[in-house]
Amino acid sequence: MVSEGGPERPAAVTHPDLAALVSVQLRSGDGPIPAALERGEPVDSADLLREERWPAYRALALDSGVRSSVTIPFRRSGLTVTLSLYSFRPGALEDAPHGPARALGDLAVTCLVRDRSYRAALTELDQLGAALRTRPVVDQACGIVMHVLGCDADAAFGVLRRVSQATQRKLSDVASAVVDKRGRGLERELVFLSD
């Protein structure tokens, strides 16, 4: 299960019966997964037949034939991944938090964090690309505003920004409109907005 602190917690299971075990814990807020998320350390039950915690989870697990379980949390960069293992035999998962399951969980959380960072970088790259594509038009519009108002570049950019905010239009759209009209008919409006 993956958690980023929000209400959504996507989970993947390897057997259809296990989906209900995850669901009952998330619905009730009681079970090994919520306990592992709260504590930040592995939570196990060596024998669910003798377990007294988590009654709803315990009943469903025993009904599914599960006798023992362990949930291991992995936290990194604001992301928490829990790996839950189940066994049909009691005491079968005692060493699970220290073996291959730990390596698998570490790998999963590392890959998810890298994927999230990669997607954020792609979004930023798209935004920077859009800014670079619109920059020449904004520069042209600033030149027109500078000519009409007799002001410097910073003041001209400030006027364009105020028009953008006042009309709730993108700065690049405002700049395109100024360039298309070559400043004609905008003198009075630009003087008003420069004050």
mmCIF file with all atom_site columns, N, CA, C and O in Angstrom, residues 107-124:
data_model
loop_
_atom_site.group_PDB
_atom_site.id
_atom_site.type_symbol
_atom_site.label_atom_id
_atom_site.label_alt_id
_atom_site.label_comp_id
_atom_site.label_asym_id
_atom_site.label_entity_id
_atom_site.label_seq_id
_atom_site.pdbx_PDB_ins_code
_atom_site.Cartn_x
_atom_site.Cartn_y
_atom_site.Cartn_z
_atom_site.occupancy
_atom_site.B_iso_or_equiv
_atom_site.pdbx_formal_charge
_atom_site.auth_seq_id
_atom_site.auth_comp_id
_atom_site.auth_asym_id
_atom_site.auth_atom_id
_atom_site.pdbx_PDB_model_num
ATOM 1  N N  . LEU A 1 107 ? 13.379 -1.322 -2.358  1.00 0.00 ? 107 LEU A N  1
ATOM 2  C CA . LEU A 1 107 ? 13.412 -1.106 -3.799  1.00 0.00 ? 107 LEU A CA 1
ATOM 3  C C  . LEU A 1 107 ? 12.122 -0.433 -4.275  1.00 0.00 ? 107 LEU A C  1
ATOM 4  O O  . LEU A 1 107 ? 12.161 0.520  -5.063  1.00 0.00 ? 107 LEU A O  1
ATOM 5  N N  . ALA A 1 108 ? 10.985 -0.895 -3.787  1.00 0.00 ? 108 ALA A N  1
ATOM 6  C CA . ALA A 1 108 ? 9.692  -0.332 -4.203  1.00 0.00 ? 108 ALA A CA 1
ATOM 7  C C  . ALA A 1 108 ? 9.589  1.141  -3.840  1.00 0.00 ? 108 ALA A C  1
ATOM 8  O O  . ALA A 1 108 ? 9.211  1.969  -4.677  1.00 0.00 ? 108 ALA A O  1
ATOM 9  N N  . VAL A 1 109 ? 9.909  1.497  -2.609  1.00 0.00 ? 109 VAL A N  1
ATOM 10 C CA . VAL A 1 109 ? 9.777  2.892  -2.190  1.00 0.00 ? 109 VAL A CA 1
ATOM 11 C C  . VAL A 1 109 ? 10.789 3.779  -2.917  1.00 0.00 ? 109 VAL A C  1
ATOM 12 O O  . VAL A 1 109 ? 10.480 4.904  -3.308  1.00 0.00 ? 109 VAL A O  1
ATOM 13 N N  . THR A 1 110 ? 11.986 3.266  -3.160  1.00 0.00 ? 110 THR A N  1
ATOM 14 C CA . THR A 1 110 ? 12.996 4.025  -3.905  1.00 0.00 ? 110 THR A CA 1
ATOM 15 C C  . THR A 1 110 ? 12.518 4.291  -5.325  1.00 0.00 ? 110 THR A C  1
ATOM 16 O O  . THR A 1 110 ? 12.629 5.415  -5.832  1.00 0.00 ? 110 THR A O  1
ATOM 17 N N  . CYS A 1 111 ? 11.953 3.279  -5.975  1.00 0.00 ? 111 CYS A N  1
ATOM 18 C CA . CYS A 1 111 ? 11.450 3.448  -7.346  1.00 0.00 ? 111 CYS A CA 1
ATOM 19 C C  . CYS A 1 111 ? 10.284 4.432  -7.392  1.00 0.00 ? 111 CYS A C  1
ATOM 20 O O  . CYS A 1 111 ? 10.207 5.267  -8.302  1.00 0.00 ? 111 CYS A O  1
ATOM 21 N N  . LEU A 1 112 ? 9.387  4.361  -6.434  1.00 0.00 ? 112 LEU A N  1
ATOM 22 C CA . LEU A 1 112 ? 8.246  5.287  -6.414  1.00 0.00 ? 112 LEU A CA 1
ATOM 23 C C  . LEU A 1 112 ? 8.691  6.727  -6.180  1.00 0.00 ? 112 LEU A C  1
ATOM 24 O O  . LEU A 1 112 ? 8.178  7.654  -6.803  1.00 0.00 ? 112 LEU A O  1
ATOM 25 N N  . VAL A 1 113 ? 9.653  6.926  -5.294  1.00 0.00 ? 113 VAL A N  1
ATOM 26 C CA . VAL A 1 113 ? 10.175 8.277  -5.033  1.00 0.00 ? 113 VAL A CA 1
ATOM 27 C C  . VAL A 1 113 ? 10.878 8.818  -6.280  1.00 0.00 ? 113 VAL A C  1
ATOM 28 O O  . VAL A 1 113 ? 10.682 9.978  -6.662  1.00 0.00 ? 113 VAL A O  1
ATOM 29 N N  . ARG A 1 114 ? 11.658 7.963  -6.940  1.00 0.00 ? 114 ARG A N  1
ATOM 30 C CA . ARG A 1 114 ? 12.341 8.401  -8.164  1.00 0.00 ? 114 ARG A CA 1
ATOM 31 C C  . ARG A 1 114 ? 11.330 8.732  -9.255  1.00 0.00 ? 114 ARG A C  1
ATOM 32 O O  . ARG A 1 114 ? 11.494 9.707  -9.984  1.00 0.00 ? 114 ARG A O  1
ATOM 33 N N  . ASP A 1 115 ? 10.293 7.916  -9.374  1.00 0.00 ? 115 ASP A N  1
ATOM 34 C CA . ASP A 1 115 ? 9.262  8.171  -10.379 1.00 0.00 ? 115 ASP A CA 1
ATOM 35 C C  . ASP A 1 115 ? 8.565  9.501  -10.113 1.00 0.00 ? 115 ASP A C  1
ATOM 36 O O  . ASP A 1 115 ? 8.326  10.286 -11.033 1.00 0.00 ? 115 ASP A O  1
ATOM 37 N N  . ARG A 1 116 ? 8.254  9.754  -8.853  1.00 0.00 ? 116 ARG A N  1
ATOM 38 C CA . ARG A 1 116 ? 7.603  11.012 -8.484  1.00 0.00 ? 116 ARG A CA 1
ATOM 39 C C  . ARG A 1 116 ? 8.525  12.203 -8.800  1.00 0.00 ? 116 ARG A C  1
ATOM 40 O O  . ARG A 1 116 ? 8.071  13.218 -9.338  1.00 0.00 ? 116 ARG A O  1
ATOM 41 N N  . SER A 1 117 ? 9.802  12.081 -8.506  1.00 0.00 ? 117 SER A N  1
ATOM 42 C CA . SER A 1 117 ? 10.763 13.150 -8.803  1.00 0.00 ? 117 SER A CA 1
ATOM 43 C C  . SER A 1 117 ? 10.899 13.354 -10.307 1.00 0.00 ? 117 SER A C  1
ATOM 44 O O  . SER A 1 117 ? 10.978 14.490 -10.787 1.00 0.00 ? 117 SER A O  1
ATOM 45 N N  . TYR A 1 118 ? 10.917 12.274 -11.056 1.00 0.00 ? 118 TYR A N  1
ATOM 46 C CA . TYR A 1 118 ? 11.033 12.349 -12.508 1.00 0.00 ? 118 TYR A CA 1
ATOM 47 C C  . TYR A 1 118 ? 9.821  13.060 -13.109 1.00 0.00 ? 118 TYR A C  1
ATOM 48 O O  . TYR A 1 118 ? 9.954  13.927 -13.964 1.00 0.00 ? 118 TYR A O  1
ATOM 49 N N  . ARG A 1 119 ? 8.621  12.709 -12.638 1.00 0.00 ? 119 ARG A N  1
ATOM 50 C CA . ARG A 1 119 ? 7.401  13.347 -13.144 1.00 0.00 ? 119 ARG A CA 1
ATOM 51 C C  . ARG A 1 119 ? 7.388  14.848 -12.794 1.00 0.00 ? 119 ARG A C  1
ATOM 52 O O  . ARG A 1 119 ? 6.969  15.667 -13.603 1.00 0.00 ? 119 ARG A O  1
ATOM 53 N N  . ALA A 1 120 ? 7.852  15.194 -11.605 1.00 0.00 ? 120 ALA A N  1
ATOM 54 C CA . ALA A 1 120 ? 7.914  16.609 -11.215 1.00 0.00 ? 120 ALA A CA 1
ATOM 55 C C  . ALA A 1 120 ? 8.906  17.358 -12.104 1.00 0.00 ? 120 ALA A C  1
ATOM 56 O O  . ALA A 1 120 ? 8.643  18.496 -12.513 1.00 0.00 ? 120 ALA A O  1
ATOM 57 N N  . ALA A 1 121 ? 10.019 16.716 -12.428 1.00 0.00 ? 121 ALA A N  1
ATOM 58 C CA . ALA A 1 121 ? 11.011 17.351 -13.300 1.00 0.00 ? 121 ALA A CA 1
ATOM 59 C C  . ALA A 1 121 ? 10.451 17.543 -14.705 1.00 0.00 ? 121 ALA A C  1
ATOM 60 O O  . ALA A 1 121 ? 10.685 18.577 -15.340 1.00 0.00 ? 121 ALA A O  1
ATOM 61 N N  . LEU A 1 122 ? 9.704  16.560 -15.204 1.00 0.00 ? 122 LEU A N  1
ATOM 62 C CA . LEU A 1 122 ? 9.079  16.707 -16.529 1.00 0.00 ? 122 LEU A CA 1
ATOM 63 C C  . LEU A 1 122 ? 8.076  17.852 -16.551 1.00 0.00 ? 122 LEU A C  1
ATOM 64 O O  . LEU A 1 122 ? 8.011  18.622 -17.523 1.00 0.00 ? 122 LEU A O  1
ATOM 65 N N  . THR A 1 123 ? 7.291  17.979 -15.493 1.00 0.00 ? 123 THR A N  1
ATOM 66 C CA . THR A 1 123 ? 6.325  19.079 -15.407 1.00 0.00 ? 123 THR A CA 1
ATOM 67 C C  . THR A 1 123 ? 7.042  20.420 -15.410 1.00 0.00 ? 123 THR A C  1
ATOM 68 O O  . THR A 1 123 ? 6.649  21.354 -16.117 1.00 0.00 ? 123 THR A O  1
ATOM 69 N N  . GLU A 1 124 ? 8.101  20.523 -14.629 1.00 0.00 ? 124 GLU A N  1
ATOM 70 C CA . GLU A 1 124 ? 8.872  21.767 -14.574 1.00 0.00 ? 124 GLU A CA 1
ATOM 71 C C  . GLU A 1 124 ? 9.507  22.069 -15.926 1.00 0.00 ? 124 GLU A C  1
ATOM 72 O O  . GLU A 1 124 ? 9.524  23.224 -16.376 1.00 0.00 ? 124 GLU A O  1
#
